[in-house]
Coordinates of C-alpha atoms in Angstrom, one line a residue:
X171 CA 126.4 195.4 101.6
X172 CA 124.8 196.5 105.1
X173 CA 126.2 199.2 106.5
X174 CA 127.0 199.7 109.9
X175 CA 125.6 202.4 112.1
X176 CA 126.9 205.2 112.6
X177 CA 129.8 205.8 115.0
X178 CA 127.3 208.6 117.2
X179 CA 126.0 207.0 120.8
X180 CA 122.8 205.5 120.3
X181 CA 119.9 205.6 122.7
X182 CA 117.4 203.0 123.5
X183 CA 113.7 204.3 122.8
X184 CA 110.1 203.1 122.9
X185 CA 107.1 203.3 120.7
X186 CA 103.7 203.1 122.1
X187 CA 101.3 201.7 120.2
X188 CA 97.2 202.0 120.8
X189 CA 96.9 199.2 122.6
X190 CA 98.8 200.4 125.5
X191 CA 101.7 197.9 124.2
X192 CA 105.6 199.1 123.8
X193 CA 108.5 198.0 121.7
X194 CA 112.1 199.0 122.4
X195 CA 113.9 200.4 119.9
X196 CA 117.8 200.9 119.5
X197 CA 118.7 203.5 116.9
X198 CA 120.8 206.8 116.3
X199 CA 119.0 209.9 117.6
X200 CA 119.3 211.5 114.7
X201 CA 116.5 209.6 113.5
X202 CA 114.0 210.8 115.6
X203 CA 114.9 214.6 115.0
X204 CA 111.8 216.0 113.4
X205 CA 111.9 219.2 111.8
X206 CA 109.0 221.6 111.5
X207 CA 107.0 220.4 109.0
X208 CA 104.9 217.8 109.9
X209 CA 105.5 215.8 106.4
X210 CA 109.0 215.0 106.8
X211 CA 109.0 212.5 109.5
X212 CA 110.3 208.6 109.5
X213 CA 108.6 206.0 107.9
X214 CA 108.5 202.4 108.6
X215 CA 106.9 200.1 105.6
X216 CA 107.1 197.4 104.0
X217 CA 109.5 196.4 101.4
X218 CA 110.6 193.0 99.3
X219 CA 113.4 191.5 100.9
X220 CA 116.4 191.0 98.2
X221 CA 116.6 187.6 99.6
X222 CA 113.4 185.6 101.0
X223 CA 111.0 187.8 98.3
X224 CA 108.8 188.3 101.4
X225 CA 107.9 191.3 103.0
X226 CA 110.1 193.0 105.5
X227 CA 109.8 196.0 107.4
X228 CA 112.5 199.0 106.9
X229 CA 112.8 202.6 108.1
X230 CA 113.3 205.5 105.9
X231 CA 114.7 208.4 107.5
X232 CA 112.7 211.7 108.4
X233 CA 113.9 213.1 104.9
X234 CA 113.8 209.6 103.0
X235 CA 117.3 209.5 101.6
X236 CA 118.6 206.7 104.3
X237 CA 116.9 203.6 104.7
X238 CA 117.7 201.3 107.4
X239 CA 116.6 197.7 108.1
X240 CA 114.6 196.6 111.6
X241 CA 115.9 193.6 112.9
X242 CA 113.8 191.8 116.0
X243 CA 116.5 189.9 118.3
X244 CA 114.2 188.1 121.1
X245 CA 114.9 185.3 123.9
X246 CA 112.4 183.1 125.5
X247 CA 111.2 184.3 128.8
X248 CA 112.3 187.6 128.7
X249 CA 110.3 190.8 129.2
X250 CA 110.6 194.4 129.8
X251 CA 110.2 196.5 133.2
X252 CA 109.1 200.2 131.7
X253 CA 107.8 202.6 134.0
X254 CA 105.2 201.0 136.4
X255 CA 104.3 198.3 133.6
X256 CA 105.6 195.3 132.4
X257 CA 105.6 194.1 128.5
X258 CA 105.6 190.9 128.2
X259 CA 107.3 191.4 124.6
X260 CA 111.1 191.2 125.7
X261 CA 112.7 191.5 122.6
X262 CA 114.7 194.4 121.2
X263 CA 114.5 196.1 118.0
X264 CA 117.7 197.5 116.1
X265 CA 117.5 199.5 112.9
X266 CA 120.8 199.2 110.7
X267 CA 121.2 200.9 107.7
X268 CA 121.5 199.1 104.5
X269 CA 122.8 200.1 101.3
X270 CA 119.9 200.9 98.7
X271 CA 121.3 198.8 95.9
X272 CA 120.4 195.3 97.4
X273 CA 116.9 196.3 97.2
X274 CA 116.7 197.8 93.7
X275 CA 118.9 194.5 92.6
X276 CA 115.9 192.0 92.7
X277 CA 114.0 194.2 90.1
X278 CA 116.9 195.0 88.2
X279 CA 117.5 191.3 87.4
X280 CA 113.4 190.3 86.3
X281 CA 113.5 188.8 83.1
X282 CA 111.4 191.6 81.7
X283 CA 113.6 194.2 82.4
X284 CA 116.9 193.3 82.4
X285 CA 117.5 192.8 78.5
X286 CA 116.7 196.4 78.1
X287 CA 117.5 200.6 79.5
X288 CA 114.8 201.9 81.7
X289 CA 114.3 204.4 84.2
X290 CA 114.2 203.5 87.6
X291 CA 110.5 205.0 87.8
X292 CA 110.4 202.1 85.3
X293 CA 112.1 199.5 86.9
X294 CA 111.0 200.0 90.9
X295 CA 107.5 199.0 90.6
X296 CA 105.8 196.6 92.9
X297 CA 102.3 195.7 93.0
X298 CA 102.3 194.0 96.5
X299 CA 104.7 196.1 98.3
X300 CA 103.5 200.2 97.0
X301 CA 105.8 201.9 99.2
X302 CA 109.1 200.4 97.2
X303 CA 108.7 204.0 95.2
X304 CA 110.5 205.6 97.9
X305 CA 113.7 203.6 97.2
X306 CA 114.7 205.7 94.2
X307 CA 115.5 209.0 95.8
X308 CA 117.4 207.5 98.5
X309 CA 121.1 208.1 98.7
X310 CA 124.1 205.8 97.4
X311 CA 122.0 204.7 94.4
X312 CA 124.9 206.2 91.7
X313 CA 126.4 203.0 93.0
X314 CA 124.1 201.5 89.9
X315 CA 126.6 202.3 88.1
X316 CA 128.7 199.3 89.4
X317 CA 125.7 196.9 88.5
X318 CA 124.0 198.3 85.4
X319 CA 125.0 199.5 82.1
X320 CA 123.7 203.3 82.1
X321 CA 122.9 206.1 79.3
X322 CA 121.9 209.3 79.8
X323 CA 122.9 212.6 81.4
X324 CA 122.1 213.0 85.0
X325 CA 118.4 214.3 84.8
X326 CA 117.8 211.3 82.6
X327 CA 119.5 207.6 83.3
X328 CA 118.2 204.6 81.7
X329 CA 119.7 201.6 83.3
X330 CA 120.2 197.3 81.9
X331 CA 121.3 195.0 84.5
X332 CA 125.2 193.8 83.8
X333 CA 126.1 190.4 85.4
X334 CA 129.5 190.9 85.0
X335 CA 129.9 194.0 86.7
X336 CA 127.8 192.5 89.2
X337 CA 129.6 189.9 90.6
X338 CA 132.7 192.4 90.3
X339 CA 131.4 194.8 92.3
X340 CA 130.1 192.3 94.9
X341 CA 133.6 190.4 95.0
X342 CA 135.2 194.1 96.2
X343 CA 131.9 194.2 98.8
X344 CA 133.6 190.7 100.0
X345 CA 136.9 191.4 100.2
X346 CA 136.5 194.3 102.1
X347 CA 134.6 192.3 104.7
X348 CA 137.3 190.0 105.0
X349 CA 139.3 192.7 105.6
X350 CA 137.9 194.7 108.1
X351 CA 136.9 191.1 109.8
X352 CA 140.8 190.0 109.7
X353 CA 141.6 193.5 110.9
X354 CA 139.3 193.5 114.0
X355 CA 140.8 189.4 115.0
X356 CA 136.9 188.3 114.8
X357 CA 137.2 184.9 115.0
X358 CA 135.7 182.6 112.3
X359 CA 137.6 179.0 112.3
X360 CA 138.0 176.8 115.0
X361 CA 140.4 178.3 118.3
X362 CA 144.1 178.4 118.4
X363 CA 147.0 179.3 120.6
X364 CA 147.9 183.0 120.2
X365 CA 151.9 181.4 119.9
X366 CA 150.7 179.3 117.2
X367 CA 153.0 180.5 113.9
X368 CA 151.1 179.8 110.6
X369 CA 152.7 178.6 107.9
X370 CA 151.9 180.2 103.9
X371 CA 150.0 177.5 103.2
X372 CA 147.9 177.5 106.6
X373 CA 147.2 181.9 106.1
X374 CA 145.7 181.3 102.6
X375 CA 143.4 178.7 104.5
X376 CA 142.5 181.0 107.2
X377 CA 142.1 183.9 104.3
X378 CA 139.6 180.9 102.4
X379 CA 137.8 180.7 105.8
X380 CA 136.9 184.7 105.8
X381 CA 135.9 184.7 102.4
X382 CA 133.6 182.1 102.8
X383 CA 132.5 183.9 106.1
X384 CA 132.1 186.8 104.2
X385 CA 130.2 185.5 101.4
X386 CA 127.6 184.2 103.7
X387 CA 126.5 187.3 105.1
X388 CA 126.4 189.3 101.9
X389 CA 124.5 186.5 100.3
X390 CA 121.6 187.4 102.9
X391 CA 121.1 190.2 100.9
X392 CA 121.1 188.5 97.6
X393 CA 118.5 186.5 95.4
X394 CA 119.5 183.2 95.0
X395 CA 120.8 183.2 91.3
X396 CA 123.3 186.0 91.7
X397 CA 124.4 184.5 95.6
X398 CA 125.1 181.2 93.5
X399 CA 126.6 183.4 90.6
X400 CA 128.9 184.5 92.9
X401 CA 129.8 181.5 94.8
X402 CA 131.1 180.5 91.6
X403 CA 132.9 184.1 91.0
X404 CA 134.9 183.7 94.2
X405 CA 135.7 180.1 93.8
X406 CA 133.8 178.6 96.7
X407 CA 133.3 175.0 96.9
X408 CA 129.9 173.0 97.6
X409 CA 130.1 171.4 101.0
X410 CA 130.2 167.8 100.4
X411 CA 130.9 164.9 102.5
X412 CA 134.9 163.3 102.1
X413 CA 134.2 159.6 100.6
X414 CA 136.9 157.5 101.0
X415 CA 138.7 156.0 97.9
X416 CA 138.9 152.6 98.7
X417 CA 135.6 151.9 101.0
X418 CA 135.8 148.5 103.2
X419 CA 132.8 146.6 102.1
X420 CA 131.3 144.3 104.8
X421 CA 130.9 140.4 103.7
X422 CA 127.6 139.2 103.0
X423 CA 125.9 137.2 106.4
X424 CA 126.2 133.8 106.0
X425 CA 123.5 131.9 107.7
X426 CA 124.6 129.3 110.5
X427 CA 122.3 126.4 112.3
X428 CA 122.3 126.8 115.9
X429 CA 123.9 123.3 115.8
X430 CA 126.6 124.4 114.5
X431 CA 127.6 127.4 116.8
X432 CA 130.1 125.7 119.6
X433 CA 132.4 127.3 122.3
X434 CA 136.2 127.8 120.7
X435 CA 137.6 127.4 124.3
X436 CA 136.8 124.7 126.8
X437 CA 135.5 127.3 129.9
X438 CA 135.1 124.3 132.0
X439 CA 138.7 123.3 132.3
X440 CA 139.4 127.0 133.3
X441 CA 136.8 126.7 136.0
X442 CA 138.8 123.8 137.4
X443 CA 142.2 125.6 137.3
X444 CA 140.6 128.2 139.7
X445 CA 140.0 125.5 141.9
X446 CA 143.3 124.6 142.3
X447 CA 145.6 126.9 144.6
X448 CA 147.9 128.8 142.7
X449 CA 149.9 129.6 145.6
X450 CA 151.2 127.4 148.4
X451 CA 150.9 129.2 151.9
X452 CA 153.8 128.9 154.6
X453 CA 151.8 127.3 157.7
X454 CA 153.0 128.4 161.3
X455 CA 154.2 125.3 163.4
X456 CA 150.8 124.7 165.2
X457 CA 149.3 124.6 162.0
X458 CA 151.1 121.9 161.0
X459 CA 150.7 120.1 164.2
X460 CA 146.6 120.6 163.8
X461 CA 147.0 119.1 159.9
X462 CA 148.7 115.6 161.9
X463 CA 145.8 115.1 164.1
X464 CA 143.0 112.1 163.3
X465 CA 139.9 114.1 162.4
X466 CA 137.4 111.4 161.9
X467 CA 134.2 111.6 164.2
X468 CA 134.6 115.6 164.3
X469 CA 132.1 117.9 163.7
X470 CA 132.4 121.3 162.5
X471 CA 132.2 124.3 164.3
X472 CA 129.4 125.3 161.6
X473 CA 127.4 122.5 162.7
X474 CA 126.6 123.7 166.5
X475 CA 124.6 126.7 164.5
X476 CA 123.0 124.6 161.6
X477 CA 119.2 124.4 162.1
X478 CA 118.0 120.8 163.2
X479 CA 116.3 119.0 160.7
X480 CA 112.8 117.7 161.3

């Protein structure tokens, strides 16, 4: 499992390259201290990532017993202001170290090696990426214990990859994830009131939740066949989607003449209904009186502003 950086203030820093270009660094000074000999100083190279089986660049301390992984976070339209320059290469590098025993996993398990003890001289060698020889002296790697079957003293090991002390030992990576997630209230499911009181049923939901949570980031530093080995292990299920048991099927189209189609209501009689007052007005007494006299021969006032015809 990654580990975190350490607790100590870290410092933002820049690399200059030749070509006048910077990057921005963030990473624990303790890195950059350099002692006196001019050997002992840290290298970044390339090494096989336990997961994509691509290349990716890592940092080994200045004494080569730490190794820490470079990340790249960038935005779009984002660049830096350093000195009296700008770099138009606004993203930030962070280095965070990573626990040795991801990368020595994906050679552990090659078919040609894993049936049988051998050294890790034996074991960590990599045509395309040379500088994965450094990876055995680096610290945390008696942790191989917890993968590998092991003989010999401690001047000579000899070490066969163990499935199931694999996925036990990753299981205990994952639950103390979940843990120190849980402890820290990071929030992984969807939002609720604070009030909200859970019931048993609803905390070993929310606990199913984390572990899946979990799982997912320690799988980014696993090959595929022991990330779905252990999706198994902790008894995750596949995503699928919820089919309903009894599905509504939709009746076949029947084909109908245009002849055939007619209106279910008569709209015409409605049309005549809104013709009709529905209300009868009250009419003031000179109303009335108007409604008695002979209109025959009278125009309308309309007609006095009617164009003539020709």
């Amino acid at each position: 499992m990654p580990k975190r950086p350490p607790s100590r203030q870290s410092s933002s820093k820049t690399i200059q390259e030749a070509d006048q270009s910077q990057w921005v660094f963030l990473m624990n000074d303790n890195l950059l201290e350099i002692s006196g000999d001019t050997e002992e100083r840290p290298v970044i190279c390339q090494l096989r990532h336990p997961k994509t089986d691509e290349g990716s660049l890592y940092l080994f301390d200045q004494h080569g017993k730490d190794v820490y992984e470079i990340i790249k976070y960038k935005e779009e339209f984002r660049s830096w202001l350093i000195g009296e320059s700008v770099q138009k290469d606004g993203g930030i590098i962070l280095t965070t170290q990573i626990d040795p025993v991801f990368l020595v996993l994906p050679y552990l398990i090659q078919q040609d090696k894993c049936s049988k003890y051998m050294t890790l001289d034996q074991i960590v060698i990599d045509d395309k990426y040379t500088e994965c020889i450094r990876l055995p002296d680096c610290n945390g790697l008696n942790e191989l214990t917890q993968v590998a079957d092991v003989k010999g003293e401690n001047d000579f090991k000899a070490y066969r990859y163990n499935k199931d002390k694999t996925l036990s030992w990753l299981k205990a990576k994952v639950d103390i994830l979940t843990d120190g997630i849980i402890e820290k209230g990071i929030q992984v499911i969807r939002s609720q009131s604070a009030m909200y009181v859970k019931s048993n049923k609803e905390e070993n939901l929310d606990r199913d939740a984390y572990v899946k949570y979990s799982y997912g980031i320690i799988s980014d530093y696993l090959p595929l066949q022991i990330s779905q080995e252990l999706k198994t292990y902790l008894g995750i299920p596949d995503c699928e989607e919820k089919v309903s048991n009894n599905p509504v099927e939709e009746p076949p189209a029947k084909r109908v003449k245009l002849e055939d189609i007619k209106p279910l209501e008569d709209y015409s009689k409605q049309n005549d209904d809104k013709k009709k007052p529905t209300l009868s007005k009250k009419l003031s007494m000179a109303q009335k009186k108007l409604e008695k006299i002979d209109k025959k021969g009278m125009k309308s006032l309309s007609s006095f502003f009617s164009p003539k015809p020709k």
